[in-house]
mmCIF file of C-alpha atoms and ligand atoms in Angstrom:
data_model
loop_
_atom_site.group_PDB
_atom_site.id
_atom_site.type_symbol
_atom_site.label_atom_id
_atom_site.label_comp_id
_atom_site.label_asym_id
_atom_site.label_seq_id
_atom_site.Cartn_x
_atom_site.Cartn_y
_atom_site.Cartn_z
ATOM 1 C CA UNK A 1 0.178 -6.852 22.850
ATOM 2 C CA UNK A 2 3.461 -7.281 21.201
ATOM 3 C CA UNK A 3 3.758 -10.801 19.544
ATOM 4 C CA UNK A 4 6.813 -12.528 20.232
ATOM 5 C CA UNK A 5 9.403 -13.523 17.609
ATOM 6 C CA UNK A 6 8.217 -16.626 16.472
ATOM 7 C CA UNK A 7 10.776 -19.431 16.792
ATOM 8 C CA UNK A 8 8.523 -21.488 14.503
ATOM 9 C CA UNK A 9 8.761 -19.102 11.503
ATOM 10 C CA UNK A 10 13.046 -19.574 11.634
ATOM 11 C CA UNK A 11 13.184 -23.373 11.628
ATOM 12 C CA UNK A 12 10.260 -23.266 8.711
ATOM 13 C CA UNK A 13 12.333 -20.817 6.819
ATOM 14 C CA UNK A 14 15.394 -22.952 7.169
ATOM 15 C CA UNK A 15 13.879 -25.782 6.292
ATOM 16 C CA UNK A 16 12.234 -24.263 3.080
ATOM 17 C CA UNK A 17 15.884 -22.758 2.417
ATOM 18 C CA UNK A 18 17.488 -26.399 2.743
ATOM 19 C CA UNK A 19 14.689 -27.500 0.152
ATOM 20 C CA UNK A 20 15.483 -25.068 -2.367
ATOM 21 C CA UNK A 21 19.832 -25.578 -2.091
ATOM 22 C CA UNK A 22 20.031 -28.098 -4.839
ATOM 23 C CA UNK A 23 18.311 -26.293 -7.373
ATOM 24 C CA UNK A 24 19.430 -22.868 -6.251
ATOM 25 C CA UNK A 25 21.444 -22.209 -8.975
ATOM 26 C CA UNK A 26 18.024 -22.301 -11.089
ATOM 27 C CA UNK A 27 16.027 -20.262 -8.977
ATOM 28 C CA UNK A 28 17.764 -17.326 -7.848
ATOM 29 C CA UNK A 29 19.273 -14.141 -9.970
ATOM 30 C CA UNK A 30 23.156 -14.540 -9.651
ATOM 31 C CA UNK A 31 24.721 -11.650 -8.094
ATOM 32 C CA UNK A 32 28.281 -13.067 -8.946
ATOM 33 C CA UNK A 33 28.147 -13.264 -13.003
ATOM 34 C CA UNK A 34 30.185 -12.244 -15.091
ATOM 35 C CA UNK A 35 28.324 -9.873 -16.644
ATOM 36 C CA UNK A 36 27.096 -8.219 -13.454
ATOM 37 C CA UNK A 37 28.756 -5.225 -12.041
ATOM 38 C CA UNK A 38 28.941 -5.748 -8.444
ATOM 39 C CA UNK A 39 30.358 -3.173 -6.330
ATOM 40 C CA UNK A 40 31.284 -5.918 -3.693
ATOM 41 C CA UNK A 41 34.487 -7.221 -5.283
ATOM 42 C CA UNK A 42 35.905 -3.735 -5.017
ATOM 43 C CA UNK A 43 35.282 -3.191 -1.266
ATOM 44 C CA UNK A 44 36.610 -6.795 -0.773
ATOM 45 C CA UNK A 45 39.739 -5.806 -2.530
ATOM 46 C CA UNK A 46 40.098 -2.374 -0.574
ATOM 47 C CA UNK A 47 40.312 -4.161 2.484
ATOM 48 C CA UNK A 48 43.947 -3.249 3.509
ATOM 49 C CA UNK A 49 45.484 -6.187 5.286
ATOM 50 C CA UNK A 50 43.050 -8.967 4.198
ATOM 51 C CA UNK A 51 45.463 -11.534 4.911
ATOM 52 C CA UNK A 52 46.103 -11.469 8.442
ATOM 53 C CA UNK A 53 41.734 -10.508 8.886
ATOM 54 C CA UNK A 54 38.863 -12.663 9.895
ATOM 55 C CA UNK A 55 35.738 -12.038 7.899
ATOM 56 C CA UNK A 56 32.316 -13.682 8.104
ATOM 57 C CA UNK A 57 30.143 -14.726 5.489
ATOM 58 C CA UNK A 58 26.426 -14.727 6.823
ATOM 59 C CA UNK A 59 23.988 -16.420 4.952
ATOM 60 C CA UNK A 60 26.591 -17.991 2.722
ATOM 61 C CA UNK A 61 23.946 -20.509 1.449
ATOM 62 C CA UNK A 62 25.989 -22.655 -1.279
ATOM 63 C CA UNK A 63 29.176 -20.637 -0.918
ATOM 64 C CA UNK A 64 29.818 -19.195 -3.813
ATOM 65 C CA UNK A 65 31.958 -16.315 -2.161
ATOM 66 C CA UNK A 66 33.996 -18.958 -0.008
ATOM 67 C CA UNK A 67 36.671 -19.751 -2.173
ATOM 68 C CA UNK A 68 37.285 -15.668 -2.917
ATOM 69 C CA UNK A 69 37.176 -15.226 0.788
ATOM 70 C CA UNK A 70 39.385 -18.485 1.543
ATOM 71 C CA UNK A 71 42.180 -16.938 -0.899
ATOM 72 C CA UNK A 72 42.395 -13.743 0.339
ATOM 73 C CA UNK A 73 41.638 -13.861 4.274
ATOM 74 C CA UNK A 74 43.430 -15.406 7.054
ATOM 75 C CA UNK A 75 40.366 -16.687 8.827
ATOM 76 C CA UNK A 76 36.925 -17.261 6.873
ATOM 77 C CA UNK A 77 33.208 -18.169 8.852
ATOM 78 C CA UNK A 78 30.859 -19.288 7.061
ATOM 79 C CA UNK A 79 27.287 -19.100 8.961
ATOM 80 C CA UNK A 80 23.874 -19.948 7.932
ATOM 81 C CA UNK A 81 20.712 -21.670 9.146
ATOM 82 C CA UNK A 82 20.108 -24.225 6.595
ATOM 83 C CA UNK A 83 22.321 -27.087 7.075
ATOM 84 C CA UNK A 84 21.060 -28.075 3.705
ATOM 85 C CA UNK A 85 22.873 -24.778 2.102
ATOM 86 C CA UNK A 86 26.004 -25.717 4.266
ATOM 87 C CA UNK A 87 26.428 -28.950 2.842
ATOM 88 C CA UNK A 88 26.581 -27.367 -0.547
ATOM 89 C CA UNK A 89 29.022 -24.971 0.566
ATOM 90 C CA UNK A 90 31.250 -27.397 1.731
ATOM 91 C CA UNK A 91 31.021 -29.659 -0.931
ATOM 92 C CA UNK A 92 31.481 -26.480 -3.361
ATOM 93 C CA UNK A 93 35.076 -25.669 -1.733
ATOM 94 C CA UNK A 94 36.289 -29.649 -1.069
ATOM 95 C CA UNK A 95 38.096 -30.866 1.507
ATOM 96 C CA UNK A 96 41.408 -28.647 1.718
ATOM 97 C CA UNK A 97 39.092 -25.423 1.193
ATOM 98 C CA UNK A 98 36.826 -26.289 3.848
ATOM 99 C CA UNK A 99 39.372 -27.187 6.272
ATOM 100 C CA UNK A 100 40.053 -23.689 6.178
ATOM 101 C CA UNK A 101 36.783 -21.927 7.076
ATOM 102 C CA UNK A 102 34.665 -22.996 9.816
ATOM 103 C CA UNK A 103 30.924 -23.155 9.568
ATOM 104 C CA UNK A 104 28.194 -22.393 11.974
ATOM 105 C CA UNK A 105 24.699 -23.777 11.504
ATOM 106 C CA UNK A 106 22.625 -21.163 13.305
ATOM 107 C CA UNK A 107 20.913 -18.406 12.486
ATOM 108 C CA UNK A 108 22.316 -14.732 11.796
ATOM 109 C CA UNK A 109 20.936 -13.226 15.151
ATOM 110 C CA UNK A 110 22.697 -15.312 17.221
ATOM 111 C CA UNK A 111 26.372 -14.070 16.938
ATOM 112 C CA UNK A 112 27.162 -13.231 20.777
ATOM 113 C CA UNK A 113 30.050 -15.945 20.767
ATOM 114 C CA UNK A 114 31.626 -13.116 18.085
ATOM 115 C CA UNK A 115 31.302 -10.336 19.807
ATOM 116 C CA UNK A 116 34.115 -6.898 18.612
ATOM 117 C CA UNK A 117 36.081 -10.375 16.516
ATOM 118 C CA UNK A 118 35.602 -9.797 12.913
ATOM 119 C CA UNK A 119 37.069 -6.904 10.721
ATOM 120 C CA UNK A 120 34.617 -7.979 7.820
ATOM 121 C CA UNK A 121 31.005 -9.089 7.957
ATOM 122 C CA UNK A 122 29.281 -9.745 4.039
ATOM 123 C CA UNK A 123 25.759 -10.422 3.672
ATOM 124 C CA UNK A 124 24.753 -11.142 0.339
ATOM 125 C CA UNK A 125 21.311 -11.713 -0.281
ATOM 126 C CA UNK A 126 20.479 -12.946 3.611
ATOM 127 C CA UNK A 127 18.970 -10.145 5.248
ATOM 128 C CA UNK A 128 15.777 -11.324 3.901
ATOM 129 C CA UNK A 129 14.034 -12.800 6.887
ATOM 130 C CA UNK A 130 10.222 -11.066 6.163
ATOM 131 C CA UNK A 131 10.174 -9.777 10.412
ATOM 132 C CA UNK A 132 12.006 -6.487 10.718
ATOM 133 C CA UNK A 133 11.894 -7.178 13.946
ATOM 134 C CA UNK A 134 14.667 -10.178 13.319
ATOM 135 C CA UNK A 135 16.128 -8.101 10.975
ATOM 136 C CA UNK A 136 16.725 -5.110 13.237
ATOM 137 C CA UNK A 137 18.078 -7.848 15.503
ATOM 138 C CA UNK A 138 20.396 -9.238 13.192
ATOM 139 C CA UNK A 139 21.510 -5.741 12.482
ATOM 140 C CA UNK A 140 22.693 -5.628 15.335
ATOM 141 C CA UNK A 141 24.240 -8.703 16.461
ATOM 142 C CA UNK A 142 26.422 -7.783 13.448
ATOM 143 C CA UNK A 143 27.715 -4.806 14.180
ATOM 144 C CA UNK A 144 28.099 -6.220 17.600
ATOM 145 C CA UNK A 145 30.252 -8.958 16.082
ATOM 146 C CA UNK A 146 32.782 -6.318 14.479
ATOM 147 C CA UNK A 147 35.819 -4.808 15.628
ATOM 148 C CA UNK A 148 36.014 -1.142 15.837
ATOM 149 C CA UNK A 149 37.295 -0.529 12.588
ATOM 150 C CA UNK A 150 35.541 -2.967 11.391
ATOM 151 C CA UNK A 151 32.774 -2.843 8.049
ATOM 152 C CA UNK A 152 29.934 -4.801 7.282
ATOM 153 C CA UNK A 153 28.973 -4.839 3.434
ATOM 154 C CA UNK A 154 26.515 -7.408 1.305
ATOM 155 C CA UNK A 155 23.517 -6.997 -0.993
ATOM 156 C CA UNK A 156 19.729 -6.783 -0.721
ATOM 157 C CA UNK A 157 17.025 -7.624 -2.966
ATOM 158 C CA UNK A 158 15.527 -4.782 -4.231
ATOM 159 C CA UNK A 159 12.069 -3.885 -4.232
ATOM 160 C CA UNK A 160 12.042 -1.031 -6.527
ATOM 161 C CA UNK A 161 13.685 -2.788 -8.868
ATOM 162 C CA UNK A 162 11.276 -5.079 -9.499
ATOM 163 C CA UNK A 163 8.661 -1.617 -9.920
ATOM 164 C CA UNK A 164 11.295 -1.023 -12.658
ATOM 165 C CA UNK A 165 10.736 -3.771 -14.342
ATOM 166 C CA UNK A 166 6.981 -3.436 -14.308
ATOM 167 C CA UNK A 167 6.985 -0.206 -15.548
ATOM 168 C CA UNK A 168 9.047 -1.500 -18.726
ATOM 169 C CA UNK A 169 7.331 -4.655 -19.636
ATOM 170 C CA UNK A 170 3.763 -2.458 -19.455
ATOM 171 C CA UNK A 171 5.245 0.553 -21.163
ATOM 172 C CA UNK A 172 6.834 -2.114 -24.540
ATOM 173 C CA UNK A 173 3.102 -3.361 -24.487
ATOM 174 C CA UNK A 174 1.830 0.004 -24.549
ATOM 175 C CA UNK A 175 3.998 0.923 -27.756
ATOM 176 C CA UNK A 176 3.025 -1.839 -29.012
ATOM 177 C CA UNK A 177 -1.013 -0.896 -28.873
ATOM 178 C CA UNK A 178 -2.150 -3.277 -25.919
ATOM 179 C CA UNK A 179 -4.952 -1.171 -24.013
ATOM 180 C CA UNK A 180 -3.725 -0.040 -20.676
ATOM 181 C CA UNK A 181 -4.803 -2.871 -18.923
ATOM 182 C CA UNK A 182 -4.379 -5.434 -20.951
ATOM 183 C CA UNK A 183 -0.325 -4.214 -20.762
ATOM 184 C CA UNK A 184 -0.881 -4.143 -16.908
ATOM 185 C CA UNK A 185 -1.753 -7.543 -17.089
ATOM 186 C CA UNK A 186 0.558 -8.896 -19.149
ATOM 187 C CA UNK A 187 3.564 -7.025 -17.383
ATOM 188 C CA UNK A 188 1.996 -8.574 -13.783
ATOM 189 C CA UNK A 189 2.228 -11.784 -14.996
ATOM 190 C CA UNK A 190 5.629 -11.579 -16.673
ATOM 191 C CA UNK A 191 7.462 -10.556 -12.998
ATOM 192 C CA UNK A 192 5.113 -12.812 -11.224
ATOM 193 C CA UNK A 193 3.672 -9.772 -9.358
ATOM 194 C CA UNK A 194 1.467 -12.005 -7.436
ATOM 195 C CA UNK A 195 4.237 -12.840 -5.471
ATOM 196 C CA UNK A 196 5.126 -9.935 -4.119
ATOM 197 C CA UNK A 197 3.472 -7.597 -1.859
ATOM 198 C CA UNK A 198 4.843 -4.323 -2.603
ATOM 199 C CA UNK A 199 3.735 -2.053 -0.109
ATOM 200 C CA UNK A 200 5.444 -3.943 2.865
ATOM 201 C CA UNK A 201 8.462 -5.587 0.688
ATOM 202 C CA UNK A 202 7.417 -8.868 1.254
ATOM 203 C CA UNK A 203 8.029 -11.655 -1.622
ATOM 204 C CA UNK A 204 6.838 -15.307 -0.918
ATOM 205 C CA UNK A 205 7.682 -18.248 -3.384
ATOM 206 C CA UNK A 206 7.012 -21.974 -2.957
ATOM 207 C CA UNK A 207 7.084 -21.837 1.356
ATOM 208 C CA UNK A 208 10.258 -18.804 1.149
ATOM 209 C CA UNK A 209 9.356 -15.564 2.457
ATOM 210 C CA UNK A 210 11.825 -13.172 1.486
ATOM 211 C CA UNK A 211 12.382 -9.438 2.465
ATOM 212 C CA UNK A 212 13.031 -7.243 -0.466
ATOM 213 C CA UNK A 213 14.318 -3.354 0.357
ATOM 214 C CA UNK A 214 14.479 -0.179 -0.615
ATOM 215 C CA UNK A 215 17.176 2.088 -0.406
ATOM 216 C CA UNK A 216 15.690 4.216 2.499
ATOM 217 C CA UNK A 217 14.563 1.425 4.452
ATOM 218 C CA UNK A 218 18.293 -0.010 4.219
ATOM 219 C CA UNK A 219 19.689 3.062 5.213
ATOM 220 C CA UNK A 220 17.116 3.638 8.054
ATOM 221 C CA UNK A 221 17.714 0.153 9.409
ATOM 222 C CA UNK A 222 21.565 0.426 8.950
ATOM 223 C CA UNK A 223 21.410 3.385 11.109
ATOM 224 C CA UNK A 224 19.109 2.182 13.479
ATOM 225 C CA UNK A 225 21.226 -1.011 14.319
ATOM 226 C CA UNK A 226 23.917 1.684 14.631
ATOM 227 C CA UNK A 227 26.278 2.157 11.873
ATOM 228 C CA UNK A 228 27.086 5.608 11.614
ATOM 229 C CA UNK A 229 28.793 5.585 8.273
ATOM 230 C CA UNK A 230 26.759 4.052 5.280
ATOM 231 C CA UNK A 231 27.303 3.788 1.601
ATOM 232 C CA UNK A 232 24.548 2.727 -0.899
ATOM 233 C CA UNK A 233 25.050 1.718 -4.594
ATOM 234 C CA UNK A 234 23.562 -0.626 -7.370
ATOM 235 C CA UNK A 235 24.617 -4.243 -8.324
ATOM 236 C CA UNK A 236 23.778 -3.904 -12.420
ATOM 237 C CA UNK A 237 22.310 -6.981 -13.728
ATOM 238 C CA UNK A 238 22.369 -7.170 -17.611
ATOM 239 C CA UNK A 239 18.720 -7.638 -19.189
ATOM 240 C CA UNK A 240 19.064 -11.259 -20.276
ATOM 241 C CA UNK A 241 17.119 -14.502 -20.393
ATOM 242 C CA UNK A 242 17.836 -14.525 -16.078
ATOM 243 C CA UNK A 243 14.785 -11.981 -16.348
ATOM 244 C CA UNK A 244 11.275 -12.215 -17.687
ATOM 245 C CA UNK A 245 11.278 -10.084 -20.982
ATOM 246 C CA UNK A 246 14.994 -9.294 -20.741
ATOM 247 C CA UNK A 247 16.645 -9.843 -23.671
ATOM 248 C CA UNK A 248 13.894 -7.209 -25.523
ATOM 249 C CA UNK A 249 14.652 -5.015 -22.358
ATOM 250 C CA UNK A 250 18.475 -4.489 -23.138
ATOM 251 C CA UNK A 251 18.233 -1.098 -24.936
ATOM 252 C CA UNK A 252 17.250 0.336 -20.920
ATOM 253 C CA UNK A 253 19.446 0.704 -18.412
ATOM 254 C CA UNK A 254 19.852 -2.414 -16.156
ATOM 255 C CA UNK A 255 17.873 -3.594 -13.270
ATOM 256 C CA UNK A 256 19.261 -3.911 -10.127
ATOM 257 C CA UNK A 257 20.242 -4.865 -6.414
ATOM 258 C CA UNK A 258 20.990 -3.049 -3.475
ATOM 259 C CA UNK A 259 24.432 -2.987 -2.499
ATOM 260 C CA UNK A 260 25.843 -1.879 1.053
ATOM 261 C CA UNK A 261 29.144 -0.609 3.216
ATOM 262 C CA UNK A 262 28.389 -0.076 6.799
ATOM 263 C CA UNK A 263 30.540 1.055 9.209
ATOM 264 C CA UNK A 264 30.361 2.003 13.019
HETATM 265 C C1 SAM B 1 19.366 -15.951 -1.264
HETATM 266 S S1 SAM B 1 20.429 -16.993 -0.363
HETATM 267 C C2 SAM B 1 21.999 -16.198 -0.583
HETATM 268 C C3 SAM B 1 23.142 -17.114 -0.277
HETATM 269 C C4 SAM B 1 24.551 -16.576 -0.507
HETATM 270 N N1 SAM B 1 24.862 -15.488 0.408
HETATM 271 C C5 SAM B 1 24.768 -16.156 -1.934
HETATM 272 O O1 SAM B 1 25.228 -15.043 -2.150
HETATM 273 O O2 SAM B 1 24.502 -16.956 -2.831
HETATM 274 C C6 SAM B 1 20.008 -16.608 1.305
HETATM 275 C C7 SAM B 1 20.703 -17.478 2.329
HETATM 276 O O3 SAM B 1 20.571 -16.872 3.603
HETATM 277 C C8 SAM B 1 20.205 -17.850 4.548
HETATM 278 N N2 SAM B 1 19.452 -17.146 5.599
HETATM 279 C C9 SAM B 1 18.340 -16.389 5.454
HETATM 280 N N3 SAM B 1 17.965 -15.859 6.623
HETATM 281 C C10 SAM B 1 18.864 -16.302 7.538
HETATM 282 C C11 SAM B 1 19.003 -16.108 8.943
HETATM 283 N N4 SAM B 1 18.160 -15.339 9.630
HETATM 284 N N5 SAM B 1 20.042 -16.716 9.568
HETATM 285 C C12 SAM B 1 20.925 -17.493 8.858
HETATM 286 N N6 SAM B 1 20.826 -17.721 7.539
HETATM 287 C C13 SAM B 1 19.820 -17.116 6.883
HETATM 288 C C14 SAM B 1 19.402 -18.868 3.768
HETATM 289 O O4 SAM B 1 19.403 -20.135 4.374
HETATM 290 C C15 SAM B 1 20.126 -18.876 2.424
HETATM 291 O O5 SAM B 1 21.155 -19.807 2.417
#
């Protein structure tokens, strides 16, 4: 039998989101620096009109695309299920920004009241509930939630990124003499391998369970939800203290993210 989706697992995920919002800033790699390339900015910018458009951010978590959003849209949502992440958010943007965006404490799968309204959906970082069963539902309920011509973009953690890393960490211990698995340990250790569970993409961290992708699986479950026009490319994250080993990593190309443009 086919278990149902468990109700339970959202409000614990919530809750262990809402934990982790004051010390997010700590914990989680920062799509939005300076020194990151992030294809997101440009597909914000190439959306002609902007100004008189409604776009939702979904899993804002402490906002820190609001105020881009609030500048250049006419109407702004901001939606996520940790009330703890929208209090952040709000007190990120202040009173006169947040009078201008209105926030929704639910969860991403429930968007029906939306339905064919937005022209721009952005997930960054959100799609990570670990039951591709909610995430094939949230697929959906956001591509329900746009207008014809509307697009749906964001980022995903990647999976094989994190492979990446592995590989470099063991293969700088290798040229350095270690034995083979004596650089396999070391390299585990350094990315916290015991935390993730590579095979199925899962990543679990003080109560979170997180989703990480790869790029077929994103553009499998894109499709499947029904986009018919998807574009893949990487957010570039500079090899710096933000990861383990990074600043003797910088010589290597970067490590990345997954970014996305979906449209119907
Ligand atoms: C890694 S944070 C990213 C937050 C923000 N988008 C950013 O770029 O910093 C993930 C956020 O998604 C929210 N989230 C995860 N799954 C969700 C779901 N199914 N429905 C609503 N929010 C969700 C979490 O509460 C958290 O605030």
């Amino acid at each position: 039998m086919v278990e149902p989706l468990r109700k339970n697992e959202l409000h614990n995920q919530a809750r262990h989101w809402s934990r982790h919002a004051a010390q997010y800033d700590e914990l989680f790699l920062d799509p939005y620096g300076r020194n990151v390339v992030n294809p997101l900015w440009e597909a914000l910018a190439a959306v002609p009109d902007a100004a008189t458009k409604t776009v939702a951010d979904f899993g804002c978590g402490t906002g820190p695309l609001l105020p881009y959003l609030v500048e250049r849209f006419a109407r702004v949502i901001a939606l996520d299920f940790a009330p703890g992440m929208l209090k952040r958010a709000g007190d990120r943007l202040g009173p006169q920004a947040a009078s201008r965006v209105t926030f929704f404490d639910r969860p991403m799968h429930d968007l029906a009241e939306f339905a064919g309204q937005l022209d721009v959906a952005v997930a960054v970082n959100s799609l990570v509930m670990p039951d591709v069963r909610l995430i094939d539902r949230t697929l959906r309920a956001i591509r329900a939630s746009l207008k014809p011509d509307g697009q749906f973009l964001g980022v995903v953690p990647s999976m094989d990124a994190i492979g990446y890393h592995l590989m470099l960490l063991m293969d700088q211990s290798l040229d350095q003499g270690l034995a083979p698995k004596e650089a396999q340990r070391l390299a585990a250790l350094h990315v916290e391998r015991r935390h993730y569970d590579f095979a199925f993409g899962h990543f679990h961290y003080q109560g979170l369970r997180q989703k990480f992708w790869r790029p077929f699986e994103l553009e499998y479950r894109l499709t499947k939800a029904g986009f018919t026009s998807t574009t893949l490319s990487k957010v570039l994250y500079p090899w710096d203290e933000s990861l383990a080993g990074g600043a003797a990593l910088a010589g290597f190309p970067p490590s990345w993210d997954w970014f996305f443009l979906g449209r119907l």
